[in-house]
Coordinates of C-alpha atoms and ligand atoms in Angstrom, one line a residue:
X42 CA 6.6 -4.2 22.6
X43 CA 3.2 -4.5 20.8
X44 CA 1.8 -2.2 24.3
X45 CA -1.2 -4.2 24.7
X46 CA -2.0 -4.0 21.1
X47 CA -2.8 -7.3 18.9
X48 CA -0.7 -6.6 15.7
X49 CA 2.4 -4.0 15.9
X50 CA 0.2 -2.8 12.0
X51 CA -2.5 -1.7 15.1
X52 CA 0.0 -0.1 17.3
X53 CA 1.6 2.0 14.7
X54 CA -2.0 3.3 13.0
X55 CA -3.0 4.9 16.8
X56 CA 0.6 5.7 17.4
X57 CA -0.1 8.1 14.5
X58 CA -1.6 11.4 15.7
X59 CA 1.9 11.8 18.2
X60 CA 4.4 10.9 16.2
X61 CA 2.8 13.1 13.3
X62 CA 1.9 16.1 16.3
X63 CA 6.0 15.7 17.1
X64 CA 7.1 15.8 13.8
X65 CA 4.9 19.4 13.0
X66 CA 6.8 20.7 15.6
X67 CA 10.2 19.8 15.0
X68 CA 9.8 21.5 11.7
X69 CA 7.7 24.5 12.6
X70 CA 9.6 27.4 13.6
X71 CA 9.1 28.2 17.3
X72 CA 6.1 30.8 17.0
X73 CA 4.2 28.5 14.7
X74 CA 4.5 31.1 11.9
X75 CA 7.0 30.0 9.6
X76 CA 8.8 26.5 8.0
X77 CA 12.4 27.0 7.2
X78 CA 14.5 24.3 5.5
X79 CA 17.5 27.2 4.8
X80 CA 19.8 25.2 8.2
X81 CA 19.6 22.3 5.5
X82 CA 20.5 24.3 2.2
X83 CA 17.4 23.8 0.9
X84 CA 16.3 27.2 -1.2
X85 CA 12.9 26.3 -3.7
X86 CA 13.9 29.8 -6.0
X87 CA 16.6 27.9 -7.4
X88 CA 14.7 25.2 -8.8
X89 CA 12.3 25.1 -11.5
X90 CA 11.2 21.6 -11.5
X91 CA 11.0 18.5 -8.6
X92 CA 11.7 14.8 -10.1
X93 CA 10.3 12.4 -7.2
X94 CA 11.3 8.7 -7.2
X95 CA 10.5 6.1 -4.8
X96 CA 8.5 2.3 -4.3
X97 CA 5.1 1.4 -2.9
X98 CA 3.5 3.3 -0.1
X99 CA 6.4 6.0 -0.4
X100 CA 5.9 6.4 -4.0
X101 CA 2.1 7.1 -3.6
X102 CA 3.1 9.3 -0.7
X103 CA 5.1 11.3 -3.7
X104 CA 1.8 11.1 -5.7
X105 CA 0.1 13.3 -3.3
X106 CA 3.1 16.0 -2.8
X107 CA 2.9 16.3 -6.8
X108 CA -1.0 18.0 -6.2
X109 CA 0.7 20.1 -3.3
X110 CA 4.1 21.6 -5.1
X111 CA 1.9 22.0 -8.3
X112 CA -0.9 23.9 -7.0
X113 CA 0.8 25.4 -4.1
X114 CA 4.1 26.6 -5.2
X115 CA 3.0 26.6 -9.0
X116 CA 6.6 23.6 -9.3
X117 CA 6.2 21.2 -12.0
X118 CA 6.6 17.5 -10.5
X119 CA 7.6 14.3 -11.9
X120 CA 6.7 11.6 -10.2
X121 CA 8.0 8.1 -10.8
X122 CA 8.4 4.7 -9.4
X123 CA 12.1 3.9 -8.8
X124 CA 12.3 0.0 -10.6
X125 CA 11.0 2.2 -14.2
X126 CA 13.1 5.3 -13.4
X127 CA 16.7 4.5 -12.8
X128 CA 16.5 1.6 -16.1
X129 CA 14.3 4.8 -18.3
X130 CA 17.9 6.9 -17.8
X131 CA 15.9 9.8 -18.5
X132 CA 17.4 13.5 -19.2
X133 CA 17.8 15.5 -16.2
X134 CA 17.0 19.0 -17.0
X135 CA 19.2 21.8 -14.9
X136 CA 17.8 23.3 -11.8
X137 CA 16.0 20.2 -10.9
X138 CA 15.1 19.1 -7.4
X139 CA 15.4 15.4 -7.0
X140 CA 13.5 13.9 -4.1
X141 CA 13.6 10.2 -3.1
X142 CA 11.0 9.5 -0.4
X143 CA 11.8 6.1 1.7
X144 CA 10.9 4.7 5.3
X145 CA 14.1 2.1 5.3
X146 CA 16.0 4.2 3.3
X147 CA 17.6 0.6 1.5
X148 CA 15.2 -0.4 -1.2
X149 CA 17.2 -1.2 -3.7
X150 CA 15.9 0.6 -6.7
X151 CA 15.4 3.9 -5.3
X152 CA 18.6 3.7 -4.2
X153 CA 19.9 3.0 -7.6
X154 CA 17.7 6.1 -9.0
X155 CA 19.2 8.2 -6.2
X156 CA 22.7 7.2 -7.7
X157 CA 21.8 7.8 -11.6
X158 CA 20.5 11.3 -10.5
X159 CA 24.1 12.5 -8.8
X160 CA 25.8 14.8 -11.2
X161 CA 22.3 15.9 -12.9
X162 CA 20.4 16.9 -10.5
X163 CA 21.1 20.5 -9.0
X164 CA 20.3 18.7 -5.0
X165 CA 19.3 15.3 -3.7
X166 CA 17.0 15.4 -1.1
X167 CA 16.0 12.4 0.3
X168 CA 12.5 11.9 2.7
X169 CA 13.8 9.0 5.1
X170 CA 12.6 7.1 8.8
X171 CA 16.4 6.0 9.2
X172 CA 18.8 8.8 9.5
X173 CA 21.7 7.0 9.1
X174 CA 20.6 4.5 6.2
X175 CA 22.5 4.3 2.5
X176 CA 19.6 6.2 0.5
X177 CA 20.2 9.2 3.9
X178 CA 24.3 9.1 3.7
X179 CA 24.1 9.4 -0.2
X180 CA 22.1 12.3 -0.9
X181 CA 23.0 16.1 0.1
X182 CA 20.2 16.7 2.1
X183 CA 18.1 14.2 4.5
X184 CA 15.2 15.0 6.1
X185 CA 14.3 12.7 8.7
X186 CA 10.2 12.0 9.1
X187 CA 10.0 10.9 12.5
X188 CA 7.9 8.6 12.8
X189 CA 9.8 6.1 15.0
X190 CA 10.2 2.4 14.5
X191 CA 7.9 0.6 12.1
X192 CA 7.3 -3.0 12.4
X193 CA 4.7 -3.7 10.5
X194 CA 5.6 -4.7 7.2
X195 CA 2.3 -2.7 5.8
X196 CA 3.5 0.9 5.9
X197 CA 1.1 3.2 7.8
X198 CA 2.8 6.0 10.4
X199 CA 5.5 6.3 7.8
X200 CA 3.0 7.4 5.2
X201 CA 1.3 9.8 7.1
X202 CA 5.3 11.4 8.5
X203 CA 6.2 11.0 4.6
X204 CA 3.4 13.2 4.2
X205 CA 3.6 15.8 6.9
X206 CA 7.3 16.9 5.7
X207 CA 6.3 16.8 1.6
X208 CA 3.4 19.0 3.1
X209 CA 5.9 21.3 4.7
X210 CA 8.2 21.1 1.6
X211 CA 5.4 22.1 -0.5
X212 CA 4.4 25.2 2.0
X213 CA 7.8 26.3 2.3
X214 CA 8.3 26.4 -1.7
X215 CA 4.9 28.3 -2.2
X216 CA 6.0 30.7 0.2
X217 CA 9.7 31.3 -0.5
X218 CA 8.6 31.4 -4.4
X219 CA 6.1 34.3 -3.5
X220 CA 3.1 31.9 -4.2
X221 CA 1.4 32.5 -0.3
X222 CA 1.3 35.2 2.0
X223 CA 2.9 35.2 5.7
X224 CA -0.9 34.7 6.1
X225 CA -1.8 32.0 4.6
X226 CA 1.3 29.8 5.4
X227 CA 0.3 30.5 8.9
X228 CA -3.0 29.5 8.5
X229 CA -2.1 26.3 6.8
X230 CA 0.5 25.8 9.2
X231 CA -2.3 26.2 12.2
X232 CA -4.4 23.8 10.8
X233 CA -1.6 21.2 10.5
X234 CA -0.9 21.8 14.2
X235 CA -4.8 21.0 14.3
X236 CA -4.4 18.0 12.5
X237 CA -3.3 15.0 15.4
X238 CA -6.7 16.4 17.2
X239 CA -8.4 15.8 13.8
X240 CA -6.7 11.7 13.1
X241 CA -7.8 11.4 16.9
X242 CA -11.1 11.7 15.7
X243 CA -10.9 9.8 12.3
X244 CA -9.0 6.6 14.9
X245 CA -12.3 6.7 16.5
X246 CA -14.1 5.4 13.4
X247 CA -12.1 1.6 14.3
X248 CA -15.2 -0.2 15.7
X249 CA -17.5 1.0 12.8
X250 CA -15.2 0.2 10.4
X251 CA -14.2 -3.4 12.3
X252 CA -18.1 -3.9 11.8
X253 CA -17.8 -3.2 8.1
X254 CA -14.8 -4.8 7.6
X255 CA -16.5 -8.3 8.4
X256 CA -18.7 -7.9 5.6
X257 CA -15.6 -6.6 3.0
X258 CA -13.6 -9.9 3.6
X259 CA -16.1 -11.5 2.2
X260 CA -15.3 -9.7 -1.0
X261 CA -13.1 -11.2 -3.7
X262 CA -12.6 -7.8 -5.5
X263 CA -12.8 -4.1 -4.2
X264 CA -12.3 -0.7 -5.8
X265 CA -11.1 2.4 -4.5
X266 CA -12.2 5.7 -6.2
X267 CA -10.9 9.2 -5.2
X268 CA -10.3 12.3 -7.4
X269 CA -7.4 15.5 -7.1
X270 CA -4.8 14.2 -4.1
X271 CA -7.4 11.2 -3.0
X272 CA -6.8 9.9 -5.8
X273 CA -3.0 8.5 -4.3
X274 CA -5.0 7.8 -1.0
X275 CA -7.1 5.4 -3.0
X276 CA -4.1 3.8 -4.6
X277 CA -2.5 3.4 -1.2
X278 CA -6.2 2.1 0.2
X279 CA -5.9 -0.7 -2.8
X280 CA -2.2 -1.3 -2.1
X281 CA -2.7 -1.7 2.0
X282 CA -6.1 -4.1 1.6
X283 CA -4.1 -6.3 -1.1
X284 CA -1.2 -6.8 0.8
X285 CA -2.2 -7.9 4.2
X286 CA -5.9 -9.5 3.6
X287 CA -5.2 -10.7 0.1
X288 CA -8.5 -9.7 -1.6
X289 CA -7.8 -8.1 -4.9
X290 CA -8.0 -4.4 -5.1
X291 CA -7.7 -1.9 -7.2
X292 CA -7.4 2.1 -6.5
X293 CA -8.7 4.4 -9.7
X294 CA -9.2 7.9 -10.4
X295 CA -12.8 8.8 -10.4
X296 CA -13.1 10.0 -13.5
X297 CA -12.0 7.2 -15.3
X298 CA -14.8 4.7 -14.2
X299 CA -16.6 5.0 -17.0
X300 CA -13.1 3.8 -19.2
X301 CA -12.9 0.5 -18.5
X302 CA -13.0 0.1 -14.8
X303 CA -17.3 0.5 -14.4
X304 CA -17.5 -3.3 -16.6
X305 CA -16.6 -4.7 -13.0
X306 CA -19.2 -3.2 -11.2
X307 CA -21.4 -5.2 -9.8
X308 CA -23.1 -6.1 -6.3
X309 CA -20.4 -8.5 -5.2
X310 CA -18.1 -5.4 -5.5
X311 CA -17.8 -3.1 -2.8
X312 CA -16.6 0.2 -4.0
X313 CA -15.1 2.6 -1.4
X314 CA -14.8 6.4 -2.3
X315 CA -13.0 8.6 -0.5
X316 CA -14.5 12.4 -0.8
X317 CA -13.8 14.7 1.6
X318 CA -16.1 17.9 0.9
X319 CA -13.4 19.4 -1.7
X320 CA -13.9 21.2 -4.6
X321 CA -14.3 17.9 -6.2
X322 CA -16.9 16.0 -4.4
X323 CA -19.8 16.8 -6.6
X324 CA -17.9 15.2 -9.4
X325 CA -17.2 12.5 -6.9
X326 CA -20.8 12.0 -5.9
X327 CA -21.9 11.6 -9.8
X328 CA -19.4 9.0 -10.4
X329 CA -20.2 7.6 -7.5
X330 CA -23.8 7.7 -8.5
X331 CA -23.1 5.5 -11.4
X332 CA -21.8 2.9 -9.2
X333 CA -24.9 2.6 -7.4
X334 CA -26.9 3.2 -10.4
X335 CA -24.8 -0.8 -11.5
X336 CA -25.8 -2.0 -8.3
X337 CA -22.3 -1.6 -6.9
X338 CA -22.4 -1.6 -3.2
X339 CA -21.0 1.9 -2.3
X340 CA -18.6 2.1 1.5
X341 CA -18.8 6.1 1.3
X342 CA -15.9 7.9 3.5
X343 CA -16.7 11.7 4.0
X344 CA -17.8 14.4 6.4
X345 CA -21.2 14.7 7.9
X346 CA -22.3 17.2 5.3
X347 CA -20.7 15.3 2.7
X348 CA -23.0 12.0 3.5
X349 CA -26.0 14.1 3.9
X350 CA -25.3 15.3 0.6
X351 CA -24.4 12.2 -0.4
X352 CA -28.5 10.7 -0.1
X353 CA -29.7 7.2 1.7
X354 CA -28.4 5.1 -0.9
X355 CA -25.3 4.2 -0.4
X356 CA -24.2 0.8 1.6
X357 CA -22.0 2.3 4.4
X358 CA -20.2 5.2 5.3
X359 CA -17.3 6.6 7.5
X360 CA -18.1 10.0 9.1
X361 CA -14.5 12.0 9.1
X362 CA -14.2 15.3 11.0
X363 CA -14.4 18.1 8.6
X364 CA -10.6 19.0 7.0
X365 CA -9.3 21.9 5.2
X366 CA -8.0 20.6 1.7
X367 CA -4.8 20.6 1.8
X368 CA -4.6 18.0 4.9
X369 CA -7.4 15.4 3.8
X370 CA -5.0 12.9 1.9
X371 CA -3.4 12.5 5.4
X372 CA -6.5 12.4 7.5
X373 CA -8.3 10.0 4.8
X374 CA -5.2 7.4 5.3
X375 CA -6.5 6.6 8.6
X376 CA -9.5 4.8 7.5
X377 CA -7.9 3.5 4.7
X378 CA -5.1 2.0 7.3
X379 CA -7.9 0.6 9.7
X380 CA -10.0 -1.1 6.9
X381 CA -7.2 -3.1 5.4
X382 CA -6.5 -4.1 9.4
X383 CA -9.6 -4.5 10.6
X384 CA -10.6 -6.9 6.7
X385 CA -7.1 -8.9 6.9
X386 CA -8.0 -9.8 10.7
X387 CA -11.3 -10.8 10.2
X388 CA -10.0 -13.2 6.9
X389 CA -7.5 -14.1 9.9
X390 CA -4.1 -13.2 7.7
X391 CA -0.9 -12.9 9.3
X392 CA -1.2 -8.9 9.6
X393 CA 2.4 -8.0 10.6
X394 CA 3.8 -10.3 8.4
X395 CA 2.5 -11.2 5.0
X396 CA 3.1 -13.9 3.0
X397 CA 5.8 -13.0 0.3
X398 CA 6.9 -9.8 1.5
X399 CA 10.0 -8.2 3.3
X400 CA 9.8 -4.9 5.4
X401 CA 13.3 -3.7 3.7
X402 CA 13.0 -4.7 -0.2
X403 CA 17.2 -4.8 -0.8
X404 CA 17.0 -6.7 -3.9
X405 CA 16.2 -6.0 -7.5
Ligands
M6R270 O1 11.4 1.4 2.8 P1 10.7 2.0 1.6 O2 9.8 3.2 2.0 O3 11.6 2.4 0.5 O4 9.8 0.9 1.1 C1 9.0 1.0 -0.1 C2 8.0 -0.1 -0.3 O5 8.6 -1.3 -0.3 C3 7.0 -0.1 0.9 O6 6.3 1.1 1.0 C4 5.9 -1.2 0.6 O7 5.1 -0.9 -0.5 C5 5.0 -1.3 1.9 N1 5.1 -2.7 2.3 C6 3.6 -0.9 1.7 O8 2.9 -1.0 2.9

């Protein structure tokens, strides 16, 4: 079942750039123009405002879609994790989108959100890998992500499927709201046909980052820094790393470093940033500067430009194929993915299944 792989986690990481390629074009229209979710009632000019809910790896995978309705379709999004939501009660306004984002489709508390939010929210949309699962059956619309059957009790093809169809959600809204031309949702959509050639390229960074990896499990802490929609990616790089090699991590917003976070900087702590060249990374590079400047040991994950920019200083990097910006948060999960694989199998961990933890969380 594993297909020659070690780990199923493995398996599912290169399985990624298909099932991601399939799931672009089960949504995009035949001539590769146009995304339409009207067959499934969905219409974004009747909503003013998207309330997403959902736990762990789906909840940051909402993170990032927040960036893309905001500054694509101009929609103000709410983001929050289910266990807080459903016991907050909080006021629903009208004409609000409710979306609950989960691979299982049973985790108990964003099921229980999905249920407070019938009767107030104008549609529940739910972002599922099971079709026929309770959080699927109880909302009015379900959008399937396609990503097949994940074993692995880390999340990783999910993510990037959760992804693609919150990207697609995000188009579709800009463009039915009048926020982008024909043009330029064909042009984003291109580029996200472009994109399983592009994580083909990113899975090719596995041996430099095994090599790397050695050297992080020796680590007892490690931060994550990303800024704009990496910062979610660097949440989900903490959340992977804790969860299957054990070492502490944290993910933080660049920019607040220098609040609190920067008194742990020293040169037992590797500190990975994740800066694609986006309008952010010279922001990135300064904070990132400041590490170094504390003798924090810098893994840098960019483009080729970006790490010539970047100067000699820094301890490793991760060379990524260049990426428009809308698409980096999913091409940037990849090595995030393969250094919490490649650190928990060098520490030896039980990868697939980690101590503690349950693929379906059903209870409370
Ligand atoms: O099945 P769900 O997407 O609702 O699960 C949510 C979380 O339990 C899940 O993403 C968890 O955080 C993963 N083990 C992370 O890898």
């Amino acid at each position: 079942e594993k297909s020659g792989y070690k780990h199923f986690m493995a398996k599912e990481i290169a399985e990624q750039p298909t099932v991601l390629g399939e799931a672009v074009d089960h949504y995009i229209s035949k001539d590769g123009k146009g995304v339409s979710f009207a067959a499934e009632g969905l219409d974004f000019t009747q909503f003013d405002r998207i309330t997403m809910v959902a736990c762990g790896t789906a909840f940051y995978a909402c993170l990032t879609a927040k960036y893309w309705f905001e500054q694509l379709a101009r929609l103000p999004v709410e983001v929050d994790i289910a266990s807080e939501f459903r016991y907050r009660e909080p006021p629903v306004a009208p004409r609000t989108l409710a979306i609950f984002v989960s691979q299982s489709g049973e985790t108990a508390d964003t099921l229980a959100a999905l249920r407070y939010m019938e009767g107030k929210a104008a549609k529940i949309l739910s972002v599922v890998n099971v079709p026929e699962s309770s959080i699927a059956r109880e909302s009015d619309v379900a959008l399937p992500i396609l990503a097949g059957i994940e074993v692995g009790v880390a999340s990783t093809k999910a993510f990037t499927c959760q992804l693609n169809v919150l990207a697609l959600l995000a188009l579709n809204a800009a463009h039915a709201r009048g926020e982008i031309s024909d043009a330029a949702l064909g042009d984003h959509l291109a580029a996200l046909r472009n994109l399983p050639g592009l994580m083909n390229h990113a899975l090719g960074a596995s041996d430099t980052i095994e090599a790397l990896s050695r050297e992080l499990a020796k680590a007892q802490d490690i931060l994550f820094l990303g800024r704009g929609a990496m910062y979610p990616i660097a949440l989900e790089g903490a959340l992977k790393l804790k969860e299957i090699s054990y070492i502490h991590a944290e993910g933080y917003a660049s920019g607040e470093l220098k609040h609190g976070p920067i008194a742990l900087i020293d040169e037992n702590v590797p500190v990975i940033v994740m800066a694609p060249r986006d309008a952010l990374f010279d922001k990135t590079v300064s904070n990132m500067q400041e590490v170094m400047a504390r003798g924090g040991k810098v893994l840098l994950i960019t483009d080729a430009e970006g790490a010539k920019q970047a100067g000699d200083d820094v301890w490793r990097s991760v060379i990524l194929p260049e990426i428009p910006d809308l698409l980096a948060p999913i091409l940037y999960a990849i090595p995030a993915q393969l250094l919490a694989y490649h650190t928990a199998v060098a520490k030896g961990t039980d990868v697939d299944q980690p101590r503690n933890l349950a693929k379906s969380v059903t209870v409370e």
